[in-house]
Structure formats: structure tokens, C-alpha cells
Short mmCIF file of C-alpha atoms and ligand atoms in Angstrom, two decimals:
data_model
loop_
_atom_site.label_atom_id
_atom_site.label_comp_id
_atom_site.label_asym_id
_atom_site.label_seq_id
_atom_site.Cartn_x
_atom_site.Cartn_y
_atom_site.Cartn_z
CA MET A 271 4.12 -26.71 8.93
CA SER A 272 1.20 -25.82 6.44
CA ASP A 273 0.49 -28.52 3.48
CA GLN A 274 -0.66 -25.93 1.65
CA TYR A 275 1.76 -23.53 -0.03
CA ASP A 276 4.07 -22.64 -3.26
CA VAL A 277 7.19 -19.87 -1.64
CA ARG A 278 10.35 -19.61 -3.19
CA ASP A 279 12.40 -21.76 -0.98
CA LEU A 280 11.92 -22.79 2.27
CA SER A 281 15.16 -22.69 3.75
CA LEU A 282 14.90 -18.88 4.38
CA ALA A 283 12.46 -19.25 6.98
CA GLU A 284 14.78 -18.82 9.98
CA GLY A 285 16.11 -15.30 8.43
CA GLY A 286 12.07 -14.22 7.88
CA ARG A 287 11.26 -15.08 11.55
CA ARG A 288 13.58 -13.38 13.18
CA ARG A 289 12.27 -9.90 10.52
CA ILE A 290 8.81 -10.53 11.50
CA GLU A 291 9.87 -10.47 15.36
CA TRP A 292 11.91 -7.42 14.58
CA ALA A 293 9.05 -5.93 12.91
CA GLU A 294 6.46 -6.55 15.72
CA GLN A 295 8.61 -5.08 17.93
CA GLU A 296 7.60 -1.33 16.44
CA MET A 297 3.51 -2.45 16.32
CA PRO A 298 2.34 -2.25 19.79
CA VAL A 299 -1.08 -1.30 18.05
CA LEU A 300 -1.25 -4.36 16.66
CA HIS A 301 0.01 -6.87 19.12
CA VAL A 302 -2.94 -5.08 21.35
CA VAL A 303 -5.56 -5.98 18.82
CA ARG A 304 -4.18 -9.57 19.41
CA GLU A 305 -3.96 -10.07 23.13
CA ARG A 306 -7.54 -9.42 23.13
CA PHE A 307 -8.00 -11.78 19.92
CA SER A 308 -6.27 -14.80 21.75
CA LYS A 309 -8.63 -14.68 24.76
CA GLU A 310 -12.03 -13.42 23.02
CA GLN A 311 -11.28 -15.66 19.41
CA PRO A 312 -13.84 -13.11 17.99
CA LEU A 313 -12.80 -14.64 14.19
CA ARG A 314 -13.62 -18.34 14.76
CA GLY A 315 -13.83 -20.30 12.81
CA ALA A 316 -14.57 -17.38 9.73
CA ARG A 317 -11.88 -18.01 6.18
CA LEU A 318 -10.31 -15.59 5.29
CA SER A 319 -8.74 -14.87 1.61
CA ALA A 320 -6.10 -12.59 1.86
CA CYS A 321 -4.32 -10.57 -0.83
CA LEU A 322 -1.25 -7.90 0.36
CA HIS A 323 2.22 -7.34 -0.14
CA VAL A 324 4.18 -10.69 1.44
CA THR A 325 6.45 -8.30 3.68
CA THR A 326 6.78 -8.73 7.52
CA GLU A 327 4.18 -6.62 8.81
CA THR A 328 1.87 -8.48 6.95
CA ALA A 329 3.26 -11.77 8.84
CA SER A 330 2.19 -9.74 12.00
CA LEU A 331 -1.14 -9.15 10.21
CA MET A 332 -2.26 -13.07 9.64
CA ARG A 333 -0.49 -13.85 12.87
CA THR A 334 -2.90 -11.07 14.77
CA LEU A 335 -6.03 -12.77 12.47
CA GLN A 336 -4.94 -16.59 13.22
CA ALA A 337 -4.52 -15.76 17.28
CA GLY A 338 -8.61 -14.87 16.74
CA GLY A 339 -9.37 -17.49 15.27
CA ALA A 340 -9.62 -17.15 11.39
CA ASP A 341 -8.54 -19.50 9.41
CA VAL A 342 -5.86 -17.27 7.08
CA VAL A 343 -4.29 -17.96 3.49
CA LEU A 344 -2.77 -15.43 1.67
CA CYS A 345 -1.75 -14.79 -1.93
CA ALA A 346 0.75 -11.73 -2.90
CA SER A 347 -0.65 -8.48 -4.00
CA ASN A 348 1.91 -7.68 -6.39
CA PRO A 349 4.27 -10.17 -8.28
CA LEU A 350 7.41 -8.18 -7.03
CA SER A 351 6.89 -7.23 -3.53
CA THR A 352 6.89 -10.50 -2.40
CA GLN A 353 9.71 -11.17 0.87
CA ASP A 354 10.06 -14.74 -0.04
CA ASP A 355 12.08 -15.20 3.66
CA VAL A 356 8.77 -14.33 5.20
CA ALA A 357 6.62 -16.56 2.99
CA ALA A 358 8.41 -19.22 4.10
CA SER A 359 8.70 -18.92 7.83
CA LEU A 360 4.56 -18.25 7.19
CA VAL A 361 4.34 -21.45 5.69
CA SER A 362 6.91 -23.63 7.93
CA HIS A 363 6.44 -21.53 11.90
CA PHE A 364 2.72 -20.18 11.65
CA GLU A 365 0.93 -23.12 9.61
CA ILE A 366 -0.53 -19.99 7.17
CA PRO A 367 -0.33 -22.11 3.54
CA VAL A 368 1.11 -18.61 1.93
CA PHE A 369 1.07 -18.79 -2.30
CA ALA A 370 3.36 -15.63 -3.49
CA ILE A 371 7.02 -16.08 -4.84
CA LYS A 372 8.69 -12.41 -6.28
CA GLY A 373 9.14 -11.98 -9.41
CA GLU A 374 7.18 -14.51 -10.31
CA ASP A 375 5.34 -13.89 -13.63
CA ASN A 376 1.21 -12.79 -14.27
CA GLU A 377 0.19 -16.18 -14.65
CA THR A 378 1.52 -17.63 -11.39
CA TYR A 379 0.44 -14.33 -9.91
CA TYR A 380 -3.21 -15.17 -11.19
CA ALA A 381 -2.67 -18.30 -10.40
CA HIS A 382 -1.61 -17.72 -6.99
CA ILE A 383 -4.82 -15.64 -6.34
CA ASN A 384 -7.30 -18.17 -7.79
CA ALA A 385 -5.68 -20.60 -5.04
CA ALA A 386 -6.41 -18.21 -1.84
CA LEU A 387 -10.11 -18.05 -3.61
CA ASP A 388 -9.91 -21.81 -3.68
CA HIS A 389 -10.05 -21.73 0.31
CA GLY A 390 -13.63 -20.15 -0.17
CA PRO A 391 -13.03 -17.48 1.39
CA MET A 392 -16.06 -16.03 4.20
CA VAL A 393 -14.23 -12.82 4.82
CA THR A 394 -11.61 -10.89 1.75
CA MET A 395 -8.64 -8.83 2.54
CA ASP A 396 -7.52 -6.85 -0.49
CA ASP A 397 -5.23 -4.59 -1.91
CA GLY A 398 -5.64 -3.28 -5.11
CA ALA A 399 -8.73 -5.13 -5.69
CA ASP A 400 -7.44 -8.04 -7.78
CA LEU A 401 -8.39 -10.44 -6.07
CA VAL A 402 -12.23 -8.95 -5.73
CA SER A 403 -12.03 -8.58 -9.34
CA THR A 404 -11.10 -12.42 -10.37
CA LEU A 405 -13.62 -14.00 -7.73
CA HIS A 406 -16.57 -11.75 -9.36
CA LYS A 407 -15.24 -12.21 -13.54
CA ASP A 408 -13.39 -15.54 -13.00
CA ARG A 409 -14.64 -17.79 -10.21
CA SER A 410 -18.18 -16.38 -9.19
CA GLU A 411 -19.36 -20.06 -7.69
CA LYS A 412 -16.84 -18.83 -4.55
CA LEU A 413 -19.27 -15.28 -4.51
CA GLY A 414 -22.23 -16.30 -2.42
CA GLY A 415 -20.27 -17.58 0.63
CA VAL A 416 -17.92 -14.36 0.85
CA ILE A 417 -20.32 -11.95 3.70
CA GLY A 418 -17.77 -9.01 3.05
CA GLY A 419 -14.01 -7.98 1.86
CA THR A 420 -11.58 -4.88 3.53
CA GLU A 421 -9.31 -3.18 0.81
CA GLU A 422 -6.07 -1.22 1.82
CA THR A 423 -4.95 1.21 -1.00
CA THR A 424 -6.51 4.12 -2.31
CA THR A 425 -6.07 2.59 -6.24
CA GLY A 426 -8.65 -0.42 -5.26
CA VAL A 427 -11.05 1.26 -3.23
CA ILE A 428 -11.38 3.66 -6.65
CA ARG A 429 -11.70 -0.26 -8.39
CA LEU A 430 -14.31 -1.53 -6.23
CA ARG A 431 -16.38 2.34 -5.74
CA ALA A 432 -17.12 1.82 -9.67
CA MET A 433 -17.99 -1.81 -8.81
CA ALA A 434 -20.37 -0.65 -5.76
CA ALA A 435 -21.64 2.54 -8.92
CA GLU A 436 -22.39 -0.02 -11.67
CA GLY A 437 -23.50 -2.76 -8.91
CA ALA A 438 -21.33 -5.48 -9.42
CA LEU A 439 -19.86 -5.35 -5.96
CA GLY A 440 -21.45 -8.95 -4.27
CA TYR A 441 -20.60 -8.14 -1.28
CA PRO A 442 -19.53 -5.25 1.37
CA VAL A 443 -16.48 -4.05 1.79
CA ILE A 444 -14.53 -1.92 3.94
CA ALA A 445 -11.77 0.65 2.61
CA VAL A 446 -9.25 0.29 4.93
CA ASN A 447 -7.28 3.19 3.18
CA ASP A 448 -10.12 5.79 4.08
CA ALA A 449 -9.43 5.51 7.53
CA MET A 450 -7.44 8.31 8.84
CA THR A 451 -4.73 6.45 10.64
CA LYS A 452 -4.43 4.63 7.14
CA HIS A 453 -4.58 7.49 5.19
CA PHE A 454 -2.70 10.40 7.14
CA PHE A 455 0.24 7.81 8.06
CA ASP A 456 0.64 5.25 6.03
CA ASN A 457 0.44 7.15 2.54
CA ARG A 458 2.43 10.27 3.83
CA TYR A 459 4.72 8.75 5.73
CA GLY A 460 4.71 5.26 4.53
CA THR A 461 5.40 6.37 1.42
CA GLY A 462 7.20 9.19 1.11
CA GLN A 463 10.00 7.34 3.29
CA SER A 464 10.05 4.19 1.72
CA THR A 465 10.05 5.28 -1.75
CA ILE A 466 13.19 7.99 -1.32
CA ASP A 467 14.74 4.52 0.64
CA GLY A 468 13.35 1.75 -2.81
CA ILE A 469 14.56 4.70 -5.16
CA ILE A 470 18.39 4.86 -3.15
CA ARG A 471 17.98 0.84 -2.35
CA ALA A 472 18.51 0.47 -6.46
CA THR A 473 20.54 3.41 -7.71
CA ASN A 474 22.63 4.76 -4.57
CA VAL A 475 22.06 8.39 -6.28
CA LEU A 476 22.65 11.47 -4.06
CA LEU A 477 19.44 13.49 -3.71
CA ALA A 478 21.04 16.49 -2.78
CA GLY A 479 21.42 19.28 -5.45
CA LYS A 480 19.10 16.86 -8.09
CA THR A 481 16.14 18.00 -9.21
CA PHE A 482 13.01 15.48 -8.30
CA VAL A 483 10.08 15.32 -10.12
CA ILE A 484 6.66 14.18 -8.86
CA ALA A 485 3.32 13.04 -10.81
CA GLY A 486 0.69 13.94 -7.88
CA TYR A 487 0.67 15.38 -4.84
CA GLY A 488 -2.31 13.41 -2.81
CA TRP A 489 -1.04 11.69 0.26
CA CYS A 490 1.35 9.96 -0.87
CA GLY A 491 2.83 12.46 -3.35
CA ARG A 492 2.34 14.93 -0.49
CA GLY A 493 5.07 12.02 1.79
CA LEU A 494 7.47 11.68 -1.00
CA ALA A 495 7.95 15.55 -1.72
CA MET A 496 8.27 16.55 1.32
CA ARG A 497 10.58 14.09 2.13
CA ALA A 498 12.47 14.24 -1.04
CA ARG A 499 13.04 18.35 -0.37
CA GLY A 500 14.23 17.08 3.43
CA MET A 501 16.93 15.17 1.27
CA GLY A 502 18.35 18.52 -0.77
CA ALA A 503 16.36 17.98 -3.44
CA ASN A 504 14.69 20.13 -5.87
CA VAL A 505 11.32 19.09 -6.38
CA ILE A 506 9.21 20.22 -8.68
CA ILE A 507 4.88 18.29 -8.93
CA THR A 508 3.33 17.83 -11.99
CA GLU A 509 -0.69 17.61 -10.75
CA VAL A 510 -4.19 17.37 -13.00
CA ASP A 511 -6.14 18.73 -9.99
CA PRO A 512 -6.29 22.20 -9.06
CA LEU A 513 -6.67 21.53 -5.59
CA PRO A 514 -3.60 19.84 -4.66
CA ALA A 515 -1.85 21.76 -7.50
CA LEU A 516 -2.02 24.65 -5.20
CA GLU A 517 -1.92 23.60 -2.20
CA ALA A 518 1.80 21.92 -3.33
CA VAL A 519 1.98 25.69 -4.43
CA MET A 520 1.31 27.63 -1.29
CA ASP A 521 4.10 24.31 0.39
CA GLY A 522 6.20 25.76 -1.39
CA PHE A 523 7.00 23.70 -4.53
CA ARG A 524 6.88 24.65 -8.17
CA VAL A 525 4.47 23.48 -10.19
CA MET A 526 4.46 22.62 -13.47
CA PRO A 527 3.02 20.09 -16.59
CA MET A 528 5.25 16.73 -17.14
CA VAL A 529 6.66 17.72 -20.61
CA ASP A 530 8.10 21.23 -18.71
CA ALA A 531 9.46 19.10 -16.21
CA ALA A 532 10.52 16.20 -18.35
CA PRO A 533 13.88 18.37 -19.39
CA LEU A 534 14.83 19.50 -16.17
CA GLY A 535 14.41 15.82 -13.91
CA ASP A 536 16.91 14.09 -13.24
CA ILE A 537 14.59 11.34 -11.01
CA PHE A 538 10.94 11.50 -11.99
CA CYS A 539 8.40 9.39 -9.40
CA THR A 540 4.83 8.94 -9.99
CA LEU A 541 2.43 8.76 -7.77
CA THR A 542 -1.18 8.78 -8.87
CA GLY A 543 -3.17 5.58 -9.51
CA ASP A 544 -3.65 7.10 -13.10
CA ILE A 545 -1.87 5.44 -16.34
CA ASN A 546 0.61 6.75 -18.73
CA VAL A 547 1.99 9.84 -16.41
CA LEU A 548 5.02 9.51 -17.99
CA ASP A 549 4.69 9.03 -21.37
CA GLN A 550 6.44 8.63 -25.24
CA VAL A 551 6.19 12.71 -25.50
CA HIS A 552 7.76 12.71 -22.12
CA PHE A 553 10.77 10.48 -23.26
CA GLU A 554 11.29 12.40 -26.07
CA LEU A 555 12.64 15.79 -23.41
CA LEU A 556 14.06 13.36 -20.38
CA LYS A 557 17.96 14.10 -20.20
CA ASP A 558 20.61 11.94 -20.47
CA GLY A 559 20.40 9.42 -17.55
CA ALA A 560 17.22 10.49 -16.28
CA ILE A 561 15.36 7.87 -13.89
CA ILE A 562 12.28 7.23 -14.18
CA SER A 563 9.76 4.71 -11.32
CA ASN A 564 6.61 4.25 -10.31
CA SER A 565 5.44 3.97 -6.35
CA GLY A 566 1.35 3.87 -7.28
CA HIS A 567 0.19 0.68 -7.07
CA PHE A 568 0.08 -0.48 -10.93
CA ASN A 569 2.82 -0.36 -13.23
CA VAL A 570 0.65 1.51 -15.66
CA GLU A 571 2.08 5.27 -14.92
CA ILE A 572 4.65 4.81 -16.78
CA ASN A 573 4.46 3.68 -20.34
CA ILE A 574 6.62 1.28 -20.67
CA PRO A 575 5.70 -0.55 -23.52
CA ALA A 576 6.23 2.74 -25.95
CA LEU A 577 9.54 3.03 -23.86
CA GLU A 578 10.28 -0.20 -24.90
CA GLU A 579 9.35 0.91 -28.92
CA MET A 580 11.30 3.67 -28.67
CA ALA A 581 14.57 2.08 -27.69
CA ASN A 582 17.66 1.23 -29.10
CA GLU A 583 18.77 -1.00 -26.57
CA LYS A 584 18.19 -2.67 -23.18
CA ARG A 585 20.77 -3.92 -20.62
CA ARG A 586 19.63 -4.79 -16.51
CA ILE A 587 22.36 -2.65 -15.88
CA ARG A 588 22.21 -3.02 -12.32
CA GLN A 589 19.44 -4.85 -10.60
CA PHE A 590 16.38 -3.22 -10.81
CA VAL A 591 17.58 -0.61 -13.18
CA GLU A 592 17.22 -1.37 -16.96
CA GLU A 593 18.95 1.30 -19.35
CA TYR A 594 17.17 1.56 -22.34
CA THR A 595 19.39 3.74 -24.97
CA LEU A 596 17.23 5.78 -27.29
CA SER A 597 18.44 6.34 -30.84
CA ASP A 598 19.58 10.33 -29.92
CA GLY A 599 22.39 8.12 -27.66
CA ARG A 600 20.13 9.02 -24.70
CA ARG A 601 20.02 6.93 -22.01
CA ILE A 602 16.51 6.64 -19.84
CA ASN A 603 17.14 4.21 -16.48
CA LEU A 604 14.05 2.58 -15.48
CA LEU A 605 13.80 1.22 -11.84
CA ALA A 606 11.54 -2.05 -10.88
CA ASP A 607 10.30 -2.13 -13.96
CA GLY A 608 7.80 0.59 -13.30
CA ARG A 609 6.16 -1.42 -10.37
CA LEU A 610 6.03 0.12 -6.32
CA ILE A 611 9.75 0.95 -6.20
CA ASN A 612 9.53 1.55 -2.55
CA LEU A 613 8.36 -2.80 -2.11
CA ALA A 614 10.14 -4.12 -4.42
CA ALA A 615 13.34 -2.49 -3.90
CA ALA A 616 13.33 -1.54 -0.73
CA GLU A 617 11.16 -3.43 1.77
CA GLY A 618 7.59 -1.26 1.54
CA HIS A 619 6.82 0.60 4.62
CA PRO A 620 8.32 1.04 8.05
CA ALA A 621 6.10 -1.12 11.00
CA SER A 622 5.36 1.78 12.99
CA VAL A 623 2.75 2.93 9.97
CA MET A 624 1.99 -1.11 8.79
CA ASP A 625 1.18 -1.17 12.60
CA MET A 626 -1.84 1.21 12.09
CA SER A 627 -2.53 0.62 8.95
CA PHE A 628 -2.84 -3.52 10.27
CA ALA A 629 -4.49 -2.29 13.34
CA ASN A 630 -7.53 -0.90 10.88
CA GLN A 631 -7.46 -4.65 8.40
CA ALA A 632 -7.99 -6.54 12.15
CA LEU A 633 -10.80 -4.71 13.04
CA SER A 634 -12.33 -3.76 9.98
CA PHE A 635 -12.58 -7.50 9.60
CA GLU A 636 -14.08 -8.30 13.18
CA TYR A 637 -16.72 -5.50 12.23
CA LEU A 638 -17.91 -7.38 9.40
CA LEU A 639 -18.34 -10.27 10.88
CA GLN A 640 -20.20 -8.57 13.55
CA ASN A 641 -22.31 -6.15 11.02
CA ALA A 642 -22.36 -7.56 7.68
CA ASP A 643 -25.80 -8.95 7.47
CA LYS A 644 -26.47 -5.04 7.97
CA LEU A 645 -24.49 -3.42 4.91
CA GLU A 646 -25.16 -3.31 1.41
CA ASN A 647 -22.99 -3.89 -1.06
CA LYS A 648 -20.82 -0.86 -1.08
CA VAL A 649 -18.24 0.97 0.05
CA TYR A 650 -17.98 1.53 3.67
CA THR A 651 -15.47 3.55 6.06
CA MET A 652 -14.62 2.60 8.73
CA PRO A 653 -16.83 3.47 11.91
CA GLU A 654 -14.95 6.88 13.30
CA GLU A 655 -14.67 5.44 17.09
CA LEU A 656 -12.60 2.96 15.42
CA ASP A 657 -10.61 5.17 13.79
CA ARG A 658 -9.61 7.32 17.17
CA GLU A 659 -9.86 4.75 19.00
CA ILE A 660 -6.97 3.47 17.32
CA ALA A 661 -4.87 7.38 17.46
CA HIS A 662 -5.79 6.32 20.89
CA LEU A 663 -4.03 3.27 21.38
CA LYS A 664 -1.34 4.28 19.51
CA LEU A 665 0.25 7.86 21.14
CA GLU A 666 -0.53 5.62 23.91
CA ALA A 667 1.97 3.05 22.88
CA MET A 668 4.82 6.49 22.07
CA ASP A 669 3.48 7.56 25.27
CA ILE A 670 2.65 10.65 24.79
CA LYS A 671 -0.41 12.16 26.73
CA ILE A 672 -2.78 14.57 25.35
CA ASP A 673 -5.41 16.96 26.87
CA SER A 674 -9.12 15.86 27.35
CA LEU A 675 -12.23 18.63 26.65
CA THR A 676 -13.48 19.32 30.53
CA GLU A 677 -17.31 19.86 30.83
CA GLU A 678 -17.18 23.41 30.33
CA GLN A 679 -15.53 22.92 26.93
CA GLU A 680 -17.20 19.97 25.78
CA LYS A 681 -20.98 22.59 26.46
CA TYR A 682 -19.26 25.68 24.71
CA LEU A 683 -18.31 23.25 21.56
CA SER A 684 -21.70 21.82 21.26
CA SER A 685 -23.75 24.88 21.01
CA TRP A 686 -24.91 27.88 19.29
CA GLU A 687 -25.75 30.58 21.74
CA GLU A 688 -22.54 32.02 22.77
CA GLY A 689 -21.00 34.10 20.61
CA THR A 690 -18.95 38.05 20.68
N1 NAD B 924 3.90 2.56 -2.67
C1 NAD B 924 2.74 2.16 -1.75
O1 NAD B 924 2.92 1.67 -0.78
C2 NAD B 924 1.48 2.84 -1.91
C3 NAD B 924 0.97 2.90 -0.55
C4 NAD B 924 0.10 3.67 -0.58
C5 NAD B 924 -0.98 3.91 -1.57
N2 NAD B 924 -0.90 3.82 -3.19
C6 NAD B 924 -0.83 3.92 -4.11
O2 NAD B 924 -0.15 5.31 -5.22
C7 NAD B 924 -1.12 5.98 -5.86
C8 NAD B 924 -1.52 7.32 -5.35
O3 NAD B 924 -2.26 7.02 -3.92
P1 NAD B 924 -3.27 8.23 -3.00
O4 NAD B 924 -3.45 7.52 -1.76
O5 NAD B 924 -1.45 9.65 -3.40
O6 NAD B 924 -4.22 8.99 -3.90
P2 NAD B 924 -4.59 10.41 -3.95
O7 NAD B 924 -5.81 10.31 -4.55
O8 NAD B 924 -4.42 11.13 -2.51
O9 NAD B 924 -3.64 11.20 -4.97
C9 NAD B 924 -3.42 11.04 -6.38
C10 NAD B 924 -2.93 12.31 -6.93
O10 NAD B 924 -3.09 11.95 -8.21
C11 NAD B 924 -3.03 13.38 -9.36
N3 NAD B 924 -3.13 12.65 -10.22
C12 NAD B 924 -4.08 12.25 -11.15
N4 NAD B 924 -3.62 11.78 -12.29
C13 NAD B 924 -2.62 12.83 -12.77
C14 NAD B 924 -1.89 13.25 -13.87
N5 NAD B 924 -1.87 12.21 -15.18
N6 NAD B 924 -0.66 14.02 -13.17
C15 NAD B 924 -0.64 14.52 -12.41
N7 NAD B 924 -1.50 13.96 -10.96
C16 NAD B 924 -2.16 13.07 -11.29
C17 NAD B 924 -5.06 13.05 -8.33
O11 NAD B 924 -5.38 14.59 -8.76
C18 NAD B 924 -4.46 13.30 -7.27
O12 NAD B 924 -4.15 14.26 -6.47
C19 NAD B 924 -2.45 4.37 -5.36
O13 NAD B 924 -2.73 4.10 -6.54
C20 NAD B 924 -1.87 3.61 -4.20
O14 NAD B 924 -2.86 3.21 -4.80
C21 NAD B 924 0.92 3.11 -3.04
#
């Protein structure tokens, strides 16, 4: 057992181990990577500080990196997303130091990030860039030892690109989120399904016949819209960018500003990476009993301080539902304190999509160790051949075969002479 950790309760470990085993059955690509890593030891001796949602799938990634020889420490990338039984199992069964407790306060959250940084990482693995920003702002004495990092999500990549643009980023980072085998599947199908799962587990509402307002028609929003429609909801999209807005219209959804959608919606979910997308002006217009939630990375998409100000009363009516009563008697139900609903109230993405996201993480780690000296302090996308390799492995695991180009086709596709 690792002697360094801060987890809820080690007696939960056995249940965590069984759930990790269950998830691993759906992670064949990561399994192939783990087998190779075990033989080749490409990560031998590399110290990693990882800040990820502590879930069964993350446990599988940590075990893969450990099998490759990495010296791994893990902390939570969100105060509400930790699965305490998984954290306990990683410590008890797999000798992996973990600093994560579901429901930890902000101070503990950052104390845990600092504990992970005490490890003196050569590589950082982040989901939302809280570890990287803490390292740069408060723990710069550790910066010199870092050769590179990886970033899992859209919001983190945006923050890191902003750091790089200001010349503030201290080492190269691979944007795992930008790999096609990540955002095409994880953000779209993973967030789509698990956000519905989180809303249903939190509320047990029937989606059929409800008006479901989705803010943001990016990768996550598209996935959620597709699945909400599939459950029989009438979906409305709000957007600020004309291109995805137009795409939503042509996909058959109603598109309108949030002030127009606010009085119509029964259920709301924000997935924008933006701030105050649901704000006081919208709370003024919501129906009695409206349910509001967020599945974007940070809990800033809903202006909770404004809601607190407006409310006369508040009570926790179910485990993940806070009912705010306004002065005119209307009730607004906020789910999971505005934090990622799919991770707070459900279990996050299903293992089958995390299989590809985390294969990207593992291969990016290996790539960084092999290439860091050639990279600048910028944000890089995964090399396309690694992306294709992961897609190929996933298809193979699903026993799906595809055609390959004939010599004639290869020649045709790379020439310009032949026309009509
Ligand atoms: N819940 C999860 O498990 C999960 C998984 C992946 C990503 N994420 C997070 O979800 C968020 C969205 O990710 P994505 O990959 O879909 O990003 P994206 O960039 O593909 O899409 C975001 C969309 O939101 C729109 N938008 C921005 N401000 C808006 C506003 N005020 N009103 C309406 N629309 C607005 C943008 O125009 C864009 O189309 C990010 O914070 C990301 O980190 C969460």
C-alpha cells in the first residue's frame, strides 16, 4: 500500500477494485497499450503528477502508466467527481498515491494539487489546467524539472493556449482533447450519454415531452442534444457562434437567445466553457420548478452567487438538487452545485470512450519522453498517425473491418491530372 495519500476511507477499496475491473473490460485499446508498455517499459522512472477525475477509467490509465514504468501520483481535477472507492483501491491495491475526496472544499482541493506537485513531476497530466496553473503561479520552484505535459479537456486547452500566447507556459503540452479519437467520441458520445445519466440520477425526471435547453452546440452540446432528442425531449439550442448555431438549425433544433429560451425550458444544461451563461436576467424568467445544470468544465457557467442573492429560501430536496425559492414563490432547482453533472451525480463517461481518450494520454506521455527536447513551450496536437493508430485499434477491438486503398486509388488520390 502507498504510504502517501488522502482519501475518504480505505475500507471502500475492495468495491473500488471490482468496479475498476468492470471498466477495464470495456477498455481494449488501453489494454493493448498496457501490454506493450509492460514489455518495453518506455516510461521507466518518469515521475508523473496527474490531476484527473478520479474514476474507474482513470484508475485503468494510472495502472497502464505504472505498467510502463512511470512513478505516478494522482489528485482530483474537480472537488465533486472523485469516486472514493476507486481512490481507496488505487492506494491499497496498486501502490498509487492518491489525494482526492469527493465533496472536498476548495482549500483541500488545492492542498491535494500541491501534494501531487510535491512529487516533483517530470510530466504533468491535467484536466482543466488547475495543476499547471498552480505549478506556474505558486510552485514555480518545481517548474525546472518538468519536460512536458498533457491536457485532457477543451477548457484546459483554452487556458494553456492563453498561457502560451503570453509566453507564460514553461514547457510543451500536448492537447489530448484535440485528438480526433478524443473529442469526436468522448466529448460527443461520452458527455451526451453521461450528462443525461447525471440529470436523471439527480432528479428522476421523465425527459419525454420536456423542453430541454442546451447552451453551446460544440462537441459536448451536439452529443447532449442528440441524446436528449432521442429520449423524446423538445430541444432548444442557444449559441453565440453563427456556425454551430446554423449547424443546430440544420440538425433540426430550435435555436434562440437564452432570454427567449428561459421562459420555455423545463430542463437547462450549459456546456460552453464560458461564464454566467445562465444569469440573473434568465433566472427572472424561468418557470416554477425549472431544473438547471452544467456539464462544462467549471462551475461558473451558472451564476450561482446571483441565484443565492435572489433566493428567499434554499433547501436540499434531493442529494444533488438544491431548491431555491424566489420572492415571487417560483422554485429553481440547481443540480450538483453547478458542477459537471455527469461526474457529480453519475459516473462520468462510459469506459468505452475513455478507452480512446486515455490511450491518447498514455501515448502522448510516451511521445513527450521521446521528443520533449525537440518541442517548444507551446500547445501541440497529437501526431495524426497516433490518432489513426488508436482508431484502428478500437475498430479492431470491435471486430469491425474496413477497406484499404488499392494502389490505383492511392495514385489517383495523390494526382491532379485526371479530370472529367
Ligand atoms: N462533462 C464532461 O465530462 C466534459 C467532457 C468534455 C468537455 N467538457 C467541457 O465542456 C465544455 C464544452 O466543451 P466542448 O468540447 O463542447 O467545447 P466547444 O468549444 O466544442 O463548444 C463550446 C460551444 O459553446 C459556445 N458558447 C460559448 N459561449 C456561449 C454562450 N455564452 N452561450 C451559448 N453558447 C456559447 C461556443 O460558441 C461553442 O460552440 C468545456 O468546458 C469542456 O472542458 C466537459
